[in-house]
Short mmCIF file of C-alpha atoms and ligand atoms in Angstrom, two decimals:
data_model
loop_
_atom_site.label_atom_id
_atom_site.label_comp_id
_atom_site.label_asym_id
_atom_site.label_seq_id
_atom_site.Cartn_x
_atom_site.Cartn_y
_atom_site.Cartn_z
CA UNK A 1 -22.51 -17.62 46.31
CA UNK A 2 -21.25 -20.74 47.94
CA UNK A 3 -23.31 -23.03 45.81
CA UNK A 4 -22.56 -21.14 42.57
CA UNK A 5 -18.41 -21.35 43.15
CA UNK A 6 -18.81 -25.35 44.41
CA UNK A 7 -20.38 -25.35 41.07
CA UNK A 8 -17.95 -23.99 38.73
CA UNK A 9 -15.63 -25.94 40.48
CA UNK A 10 -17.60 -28.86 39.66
CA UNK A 11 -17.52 -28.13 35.88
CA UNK A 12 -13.57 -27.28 35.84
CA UNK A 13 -13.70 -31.02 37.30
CA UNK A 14 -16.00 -32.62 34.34
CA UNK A 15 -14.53 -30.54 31.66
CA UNK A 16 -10.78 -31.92 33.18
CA UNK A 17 -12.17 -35.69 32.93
CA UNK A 18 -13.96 -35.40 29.60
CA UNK A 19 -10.34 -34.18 28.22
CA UNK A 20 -7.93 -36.57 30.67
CA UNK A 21 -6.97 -38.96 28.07
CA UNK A 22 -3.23 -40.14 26.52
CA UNK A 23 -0.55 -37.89 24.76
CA UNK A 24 2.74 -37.69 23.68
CA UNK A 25 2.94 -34.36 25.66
CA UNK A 26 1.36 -35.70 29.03
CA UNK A 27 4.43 -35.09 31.15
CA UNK A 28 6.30 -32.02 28.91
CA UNK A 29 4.62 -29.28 31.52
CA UNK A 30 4.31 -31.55 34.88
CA UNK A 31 7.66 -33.63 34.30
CA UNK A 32 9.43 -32.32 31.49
CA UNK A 33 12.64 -34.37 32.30
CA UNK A 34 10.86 -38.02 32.91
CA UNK A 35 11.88 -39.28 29.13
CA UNK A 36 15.07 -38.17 29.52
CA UNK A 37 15.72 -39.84 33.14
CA UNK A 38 14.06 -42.70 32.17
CA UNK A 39 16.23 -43.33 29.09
CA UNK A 40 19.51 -42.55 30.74
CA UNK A 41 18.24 -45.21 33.51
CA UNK A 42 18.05 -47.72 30.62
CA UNK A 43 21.08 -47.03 28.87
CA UNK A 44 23.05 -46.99 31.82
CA UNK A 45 21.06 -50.50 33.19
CA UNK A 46 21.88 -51.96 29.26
CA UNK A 47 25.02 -50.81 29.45
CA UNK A 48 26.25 -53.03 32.39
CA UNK A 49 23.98 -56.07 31.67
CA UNK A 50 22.91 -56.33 27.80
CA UNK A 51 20.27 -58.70 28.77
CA UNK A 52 18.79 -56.31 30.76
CA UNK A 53 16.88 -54.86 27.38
CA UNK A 54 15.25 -57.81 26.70
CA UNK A 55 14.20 -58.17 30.60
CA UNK A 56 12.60 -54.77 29.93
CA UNK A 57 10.77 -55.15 26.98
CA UNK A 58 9.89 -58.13 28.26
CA UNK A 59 8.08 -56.46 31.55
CA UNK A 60 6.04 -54.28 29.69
CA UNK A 61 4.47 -57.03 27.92
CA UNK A 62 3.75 -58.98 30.72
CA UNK A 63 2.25 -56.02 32.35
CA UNK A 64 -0.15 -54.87 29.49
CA UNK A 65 -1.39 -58.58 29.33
CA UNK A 66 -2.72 -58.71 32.19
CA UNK A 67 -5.55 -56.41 33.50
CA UNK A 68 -4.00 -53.87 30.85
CA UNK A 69 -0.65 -51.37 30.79
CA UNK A 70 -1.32 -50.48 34.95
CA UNK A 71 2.25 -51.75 36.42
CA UNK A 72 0.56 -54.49 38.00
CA UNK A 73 3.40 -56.88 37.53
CA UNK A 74 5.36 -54.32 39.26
CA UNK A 75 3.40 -55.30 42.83
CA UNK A 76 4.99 -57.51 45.26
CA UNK A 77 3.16 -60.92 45.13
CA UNK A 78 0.31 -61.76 43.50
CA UNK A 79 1.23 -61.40 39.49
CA UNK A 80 4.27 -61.50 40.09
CA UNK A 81 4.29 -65.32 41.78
CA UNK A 82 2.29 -66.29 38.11
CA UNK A 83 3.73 -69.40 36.19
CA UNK A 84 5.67 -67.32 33.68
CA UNK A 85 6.51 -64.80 36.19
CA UNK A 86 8.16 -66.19 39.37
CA UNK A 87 11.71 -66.93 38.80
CA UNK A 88 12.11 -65.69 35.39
CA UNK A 89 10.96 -61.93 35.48
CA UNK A 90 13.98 -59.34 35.42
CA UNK A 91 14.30 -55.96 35.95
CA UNK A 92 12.46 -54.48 38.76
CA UNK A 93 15.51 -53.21 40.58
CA UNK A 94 16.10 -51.28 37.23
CA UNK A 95 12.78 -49.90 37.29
CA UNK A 96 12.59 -49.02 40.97
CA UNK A 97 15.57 -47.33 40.55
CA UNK A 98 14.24 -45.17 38.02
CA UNK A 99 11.20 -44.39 39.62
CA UNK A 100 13.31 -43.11 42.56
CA UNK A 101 15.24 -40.63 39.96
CA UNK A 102 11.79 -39.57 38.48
CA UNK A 103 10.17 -39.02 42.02
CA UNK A 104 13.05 -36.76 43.08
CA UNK A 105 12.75 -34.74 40.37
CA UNK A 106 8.59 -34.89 40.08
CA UNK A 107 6.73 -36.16 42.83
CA UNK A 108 3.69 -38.52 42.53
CA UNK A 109 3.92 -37.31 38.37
CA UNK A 110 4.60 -39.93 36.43
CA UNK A 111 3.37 -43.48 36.88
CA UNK A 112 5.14 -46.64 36.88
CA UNK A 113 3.10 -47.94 34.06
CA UNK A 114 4.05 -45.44 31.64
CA UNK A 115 7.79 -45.69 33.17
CA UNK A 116 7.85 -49.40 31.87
CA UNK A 117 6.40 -48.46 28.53
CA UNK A 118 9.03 -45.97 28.17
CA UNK A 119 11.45 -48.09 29.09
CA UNK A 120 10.24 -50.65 27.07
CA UNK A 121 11.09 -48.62 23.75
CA UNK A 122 14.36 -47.25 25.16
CA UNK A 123 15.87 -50.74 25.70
CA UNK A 124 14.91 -51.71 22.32
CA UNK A 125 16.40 -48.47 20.55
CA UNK A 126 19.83 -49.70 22.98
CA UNK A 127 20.23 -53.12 21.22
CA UNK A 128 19.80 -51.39 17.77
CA UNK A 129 15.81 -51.48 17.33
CA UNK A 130 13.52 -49.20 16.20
CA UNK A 131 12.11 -46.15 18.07
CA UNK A 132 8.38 -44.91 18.29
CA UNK A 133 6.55 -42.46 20.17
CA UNK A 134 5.15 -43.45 22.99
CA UNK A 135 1.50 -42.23 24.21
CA UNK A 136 1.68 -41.09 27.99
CA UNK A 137 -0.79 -41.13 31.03
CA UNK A 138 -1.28 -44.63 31.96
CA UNK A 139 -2.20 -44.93 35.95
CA UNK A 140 -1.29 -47.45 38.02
CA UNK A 141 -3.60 -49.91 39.36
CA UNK A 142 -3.66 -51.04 43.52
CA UNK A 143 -4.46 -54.83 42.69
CA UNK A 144 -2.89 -57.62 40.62
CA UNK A 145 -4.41 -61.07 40.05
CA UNK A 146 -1.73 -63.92 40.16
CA UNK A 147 -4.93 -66.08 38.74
CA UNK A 148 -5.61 -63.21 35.42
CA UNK A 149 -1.87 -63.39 35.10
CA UNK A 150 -1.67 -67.54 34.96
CA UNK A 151 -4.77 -67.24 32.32
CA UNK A 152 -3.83 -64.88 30.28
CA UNK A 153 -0.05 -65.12 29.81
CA UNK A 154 0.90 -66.97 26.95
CA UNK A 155 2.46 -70.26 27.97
CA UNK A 156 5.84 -71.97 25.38
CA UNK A 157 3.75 -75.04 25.11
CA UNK A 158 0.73 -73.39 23.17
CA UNK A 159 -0.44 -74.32 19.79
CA UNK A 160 -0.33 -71.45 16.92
CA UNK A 161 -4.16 -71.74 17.16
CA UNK A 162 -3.92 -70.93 21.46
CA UNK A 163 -1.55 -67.93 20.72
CA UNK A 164 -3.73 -66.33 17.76
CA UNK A 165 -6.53 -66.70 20.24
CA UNK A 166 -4.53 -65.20 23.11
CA UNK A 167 -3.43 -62.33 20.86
CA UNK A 168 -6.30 -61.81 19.70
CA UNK A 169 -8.22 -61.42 23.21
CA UNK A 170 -5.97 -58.25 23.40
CA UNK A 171 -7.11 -56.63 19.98
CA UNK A 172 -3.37 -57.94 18.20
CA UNK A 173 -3.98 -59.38 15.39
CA UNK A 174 -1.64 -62.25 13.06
CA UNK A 175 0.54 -59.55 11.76
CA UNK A 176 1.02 -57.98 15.38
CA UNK A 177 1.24 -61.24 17.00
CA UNK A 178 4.40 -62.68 14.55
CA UNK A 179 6.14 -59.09 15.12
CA UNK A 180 5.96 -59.03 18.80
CA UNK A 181 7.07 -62.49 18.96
CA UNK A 182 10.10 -60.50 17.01
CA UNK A 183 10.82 -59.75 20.49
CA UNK A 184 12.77 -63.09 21.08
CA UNK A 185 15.62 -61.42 18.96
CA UNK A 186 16.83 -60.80 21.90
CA UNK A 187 16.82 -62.12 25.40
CA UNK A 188 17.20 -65.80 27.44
CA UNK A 189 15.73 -68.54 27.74
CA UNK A 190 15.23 -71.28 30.64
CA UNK A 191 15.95 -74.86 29.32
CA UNK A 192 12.85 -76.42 31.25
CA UNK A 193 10.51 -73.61 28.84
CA UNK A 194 12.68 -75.35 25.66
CA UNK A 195 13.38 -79.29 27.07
CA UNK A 196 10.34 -80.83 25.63
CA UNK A 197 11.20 -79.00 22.33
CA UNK A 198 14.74 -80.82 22.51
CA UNK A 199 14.19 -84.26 23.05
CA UNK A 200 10.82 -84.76 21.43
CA UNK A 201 10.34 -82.38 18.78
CA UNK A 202 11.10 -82.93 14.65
CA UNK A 203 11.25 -79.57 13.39
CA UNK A 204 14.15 -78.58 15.22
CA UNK A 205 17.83 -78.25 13.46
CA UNK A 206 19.98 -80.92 14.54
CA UNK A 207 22.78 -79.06 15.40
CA UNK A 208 21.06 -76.62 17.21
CA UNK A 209 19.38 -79.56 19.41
CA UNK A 210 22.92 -80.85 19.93
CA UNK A 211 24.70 -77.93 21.05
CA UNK A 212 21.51 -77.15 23.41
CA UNK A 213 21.39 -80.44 24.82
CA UNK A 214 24.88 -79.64 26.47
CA UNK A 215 23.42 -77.12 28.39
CA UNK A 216 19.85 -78.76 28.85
CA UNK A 217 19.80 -82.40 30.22
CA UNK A 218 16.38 -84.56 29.57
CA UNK A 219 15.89 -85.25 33.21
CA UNK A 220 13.38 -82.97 34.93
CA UNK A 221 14.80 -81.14 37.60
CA UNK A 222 18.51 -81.08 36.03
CA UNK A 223 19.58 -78.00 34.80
CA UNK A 224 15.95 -76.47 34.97
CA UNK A 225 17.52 -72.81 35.24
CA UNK A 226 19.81 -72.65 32.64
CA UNK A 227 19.93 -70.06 29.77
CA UNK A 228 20.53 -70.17 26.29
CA UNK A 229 19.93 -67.11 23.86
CA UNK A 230 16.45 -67.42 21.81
CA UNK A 231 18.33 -66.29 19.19
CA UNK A 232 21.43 -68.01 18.37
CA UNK A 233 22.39 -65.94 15.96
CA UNK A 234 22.51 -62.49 16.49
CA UNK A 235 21.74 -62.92 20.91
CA UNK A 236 21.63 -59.30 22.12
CA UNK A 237 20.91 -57.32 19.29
CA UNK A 238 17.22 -56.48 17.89
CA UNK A 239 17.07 -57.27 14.35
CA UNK A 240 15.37 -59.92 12.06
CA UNK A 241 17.58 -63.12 12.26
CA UNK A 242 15.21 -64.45 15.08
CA UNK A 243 12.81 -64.73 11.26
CA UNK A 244 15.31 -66.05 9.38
CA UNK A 245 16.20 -68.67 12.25
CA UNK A 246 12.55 -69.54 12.15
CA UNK A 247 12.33 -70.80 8.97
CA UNK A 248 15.76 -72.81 9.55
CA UNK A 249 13.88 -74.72 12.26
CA UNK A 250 15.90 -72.70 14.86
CA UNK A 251 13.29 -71.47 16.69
CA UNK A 252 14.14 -71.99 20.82
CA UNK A 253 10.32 -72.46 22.20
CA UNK A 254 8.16 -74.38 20.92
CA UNK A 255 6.10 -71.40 20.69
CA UNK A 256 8.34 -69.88 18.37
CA UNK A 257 8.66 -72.27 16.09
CA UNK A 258 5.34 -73.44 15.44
CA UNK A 259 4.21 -69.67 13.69
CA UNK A 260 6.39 -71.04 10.96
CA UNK A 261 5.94 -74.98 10.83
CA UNK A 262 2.78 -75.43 11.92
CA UNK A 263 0.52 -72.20 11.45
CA UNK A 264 -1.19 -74.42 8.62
CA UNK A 265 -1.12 -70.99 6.36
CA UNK A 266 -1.63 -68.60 9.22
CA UNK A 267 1.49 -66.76 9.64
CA UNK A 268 4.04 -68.10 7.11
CA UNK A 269 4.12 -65.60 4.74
CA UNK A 270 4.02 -62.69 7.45
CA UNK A 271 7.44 -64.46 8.79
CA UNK A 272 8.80 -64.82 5.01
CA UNK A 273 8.26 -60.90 5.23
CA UNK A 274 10.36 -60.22 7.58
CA UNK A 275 12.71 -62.49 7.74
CA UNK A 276 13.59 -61.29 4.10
CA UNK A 277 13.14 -57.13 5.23
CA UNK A 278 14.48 -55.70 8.36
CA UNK A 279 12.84 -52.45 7.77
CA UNK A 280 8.98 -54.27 7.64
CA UNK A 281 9.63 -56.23 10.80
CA UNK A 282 10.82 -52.52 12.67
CA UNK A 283 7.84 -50.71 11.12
CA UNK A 284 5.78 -54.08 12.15
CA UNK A 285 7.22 -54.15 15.27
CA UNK A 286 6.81 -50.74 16.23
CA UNK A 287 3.20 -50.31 15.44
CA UNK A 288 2.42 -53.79 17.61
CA UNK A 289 4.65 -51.73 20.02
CA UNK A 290 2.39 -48.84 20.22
CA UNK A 291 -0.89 -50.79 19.87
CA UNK A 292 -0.04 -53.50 23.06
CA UNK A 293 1.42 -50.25 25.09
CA UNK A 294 -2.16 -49.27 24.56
CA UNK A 295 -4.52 -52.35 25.84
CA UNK A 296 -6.90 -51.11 28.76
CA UNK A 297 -5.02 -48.20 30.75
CA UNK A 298 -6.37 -46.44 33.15
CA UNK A 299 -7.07 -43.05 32.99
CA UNK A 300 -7.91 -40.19 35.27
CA UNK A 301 -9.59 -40.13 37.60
CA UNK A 302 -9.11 -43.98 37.76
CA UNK A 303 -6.13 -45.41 39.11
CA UNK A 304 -2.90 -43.66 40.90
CA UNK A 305 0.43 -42.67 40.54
CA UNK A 306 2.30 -45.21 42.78
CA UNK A 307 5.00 -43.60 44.63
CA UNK A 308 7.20 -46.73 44.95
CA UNK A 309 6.27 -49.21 42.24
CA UNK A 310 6.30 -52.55 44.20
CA UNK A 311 3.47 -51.16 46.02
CA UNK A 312 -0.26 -49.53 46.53
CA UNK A 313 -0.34 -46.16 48.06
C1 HEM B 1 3.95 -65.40 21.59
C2 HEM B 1 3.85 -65.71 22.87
C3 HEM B 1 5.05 -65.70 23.79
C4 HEM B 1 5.47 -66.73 24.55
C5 HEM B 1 4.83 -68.11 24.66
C6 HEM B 1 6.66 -66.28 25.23
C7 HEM B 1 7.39 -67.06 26.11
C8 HEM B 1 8.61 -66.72 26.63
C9 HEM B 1 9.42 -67.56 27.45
C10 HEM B 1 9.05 -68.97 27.91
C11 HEM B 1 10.58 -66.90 27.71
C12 HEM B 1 11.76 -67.40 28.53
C13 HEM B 1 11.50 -67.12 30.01
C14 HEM B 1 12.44 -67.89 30.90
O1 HEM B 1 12.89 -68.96 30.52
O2 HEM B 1 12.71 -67.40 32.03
C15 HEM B 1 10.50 -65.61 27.06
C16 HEM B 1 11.46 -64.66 27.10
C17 HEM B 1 11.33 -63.42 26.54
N1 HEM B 1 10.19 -62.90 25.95
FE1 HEM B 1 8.60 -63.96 25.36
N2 HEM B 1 6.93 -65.01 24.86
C18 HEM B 1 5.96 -64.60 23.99
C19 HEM B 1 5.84 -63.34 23.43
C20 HEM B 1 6.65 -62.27 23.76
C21 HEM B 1 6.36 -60.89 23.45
C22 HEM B 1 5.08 -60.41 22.76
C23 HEM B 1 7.40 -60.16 23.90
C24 HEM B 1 7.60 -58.67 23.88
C25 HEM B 1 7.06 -57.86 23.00
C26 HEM B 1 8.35 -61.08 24.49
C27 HEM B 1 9.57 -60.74 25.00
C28 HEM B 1 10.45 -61.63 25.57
C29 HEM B 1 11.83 -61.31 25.87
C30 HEM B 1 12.52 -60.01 25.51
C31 HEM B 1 12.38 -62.43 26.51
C32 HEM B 1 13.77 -62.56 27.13
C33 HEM B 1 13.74 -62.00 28.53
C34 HEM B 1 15.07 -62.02 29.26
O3 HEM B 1 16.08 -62.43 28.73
O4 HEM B 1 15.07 -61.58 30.44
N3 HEM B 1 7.83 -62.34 24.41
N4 HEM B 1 9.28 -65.53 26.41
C1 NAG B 2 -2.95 -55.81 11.89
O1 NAG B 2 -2.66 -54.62 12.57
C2 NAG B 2 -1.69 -53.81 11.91
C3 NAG B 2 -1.34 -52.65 12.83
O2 NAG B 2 -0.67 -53.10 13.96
C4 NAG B 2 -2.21 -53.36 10.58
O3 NAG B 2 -1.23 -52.58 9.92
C5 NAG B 2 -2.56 -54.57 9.74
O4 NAG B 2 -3.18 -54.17 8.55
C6 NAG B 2 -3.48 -55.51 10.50
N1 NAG B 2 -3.57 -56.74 9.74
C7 NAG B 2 -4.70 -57.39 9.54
C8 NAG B 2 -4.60 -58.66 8.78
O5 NAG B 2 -5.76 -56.98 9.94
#
């Protein structure tokens, strides 16, 4: 009797694992408010610091880059001390502050990965981007790797040949790659990531390298911290001028502007695209959206649901 219950409760188990997997509907029976708090957390965070969307969106990426979508740039430490990390990642007060409404409301329900996915697409629909659905049921992970982070984090110095590669260790491929870099529609910029650019790079607009200078001195160690907008244009609102900047040589990083000038073929004509049609960089954008939100989560029974994200349980 006892050996014939333990085992249907053993099957109930393997049936649940075989069918734990991502949805759309994950939380609409355990949490059916967690959308809903985490958007109002964004607007309200957007709201009182435009920036703040790009900081977001920007989060989420470096999460699902490293180690996959598991909130592992959320820990204290580790990942979060990486070089493109430490001293220019924004955000997490925003996030633990949502996590704090979602937990009062849901406890130990909804993870901090999927919270930063969320988040990612609700600060991009703020600034006037397009929306998608998101998949839901990423777990958290307990470790980060300052040293995966460092690795595989795209760096402003890399080559178009570097990025492709880096892209396409993730399953992103040219199209995805130019889109997401779409990202820098919006958002700041550190001068030292852009000072090399400046003083010793051709394919640069001349007035833009002027007025940029200003803010950016050639000396190492002067001025290191200040921002300009990565796209001059248009600097806190998602749309396609960031493509139409490219191929004005107005690209801020390095890394931006060599998809146009020096992709030798690669990723010209994708750029052309959507520098010349809003509506195929947002459709672009969106399904690069849904396919990085996607890279490695974990999934019942692996990982948690933090219940603070800057740290393990
Ligand atoms: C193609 C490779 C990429 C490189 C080399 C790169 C590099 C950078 C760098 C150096 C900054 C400025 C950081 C600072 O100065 O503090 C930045 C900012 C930003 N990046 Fe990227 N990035 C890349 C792709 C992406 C992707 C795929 C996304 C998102 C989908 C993204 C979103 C952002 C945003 C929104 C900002 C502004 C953040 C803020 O203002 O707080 N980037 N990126
Ligand atoms: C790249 O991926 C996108 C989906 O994100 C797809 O629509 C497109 O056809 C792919 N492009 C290539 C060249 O494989």
């Amino acid at each position: 009797m006892a050996s014939s219950s333990l085992s249907v409760v053993l099957l109930l188990c393997l049936a649940a694992v075989a069918s734990a997997q991502m949805s759309t509907t994950f939380y609409d029976a355990s949490c059916p408010g967690a959308q809903a708090t985490i958007k109002n957390g964004v607007v309200a965070a957007v709201s009182s610091d435009p920036r703040m969307a790009a900081s977001l969106l920007r989060l989420h990426f470096h999460d699902c880059f490293v180690q996959g979508c598991d909130a592992s740039v959320l820990l204290a430490g580790n990942e979060r001390n990486a070089f493109g990390n430490v001293g220019s990642l924004r955000g997490f007060d925003v996030i633990d502050q949502i996590k704090s409404n979602v937990e009062q409301a849901c406890k130990r329900t909804v993870s901090c990965a999927d919270i930063l996915a969320v988040a990612a697409r609700d600060s991009v629909v703020a600034v006037g981007g397009p929306s998608w659905t998101v998949s839901l049921g990423r777990r958290d992970s307990d470790t980060a790797s300052e040293t995966l982070a460092n690795h595989d984090l795209p760096a402003p110095s890399l080559s178009v040949t570097d990025l492709i590669t880096r892209f396409a260790a993730k399953g992103l491929n040219h199209t995805d790659m130019v889109a997401l870099s779409g990202a820098h529609t919006i958002g700041r910029a550190q001068c030292k990531n852009f000072r090399t650019r400046l003083y010793s790079e051709e394919n640069i607009d001349p007035a833009l390298a002027t007025s940029r200078k200003a803010t950016c001195p050639q000396l190492t160690g002067s001025g290191d911290s200040n921002l300009a907008p990565l796209d001059d244009t248009t600097p806190d609102m998602f749309d396609n001028a960031y493509f139409v900047n490219l191929k004005l040589n107005k690209g801020l990083l390095h890394s931006d502007q060599v998809l146009y000038t020096l992709a030798g073929g690669a990723t010209e004509d994708i750029i052309d695209g959507f520098a010349s049609n809003q509506d195929a960089f947002n459709n672009a954008f969106a399904a690069a959206m849904v396919k990085m939100g996607n890279i490695s989560p974990l999934i019942f029974p692996q990982g948690q649901v933090r219940r603070i994200c800057s740290r393990a349980n």
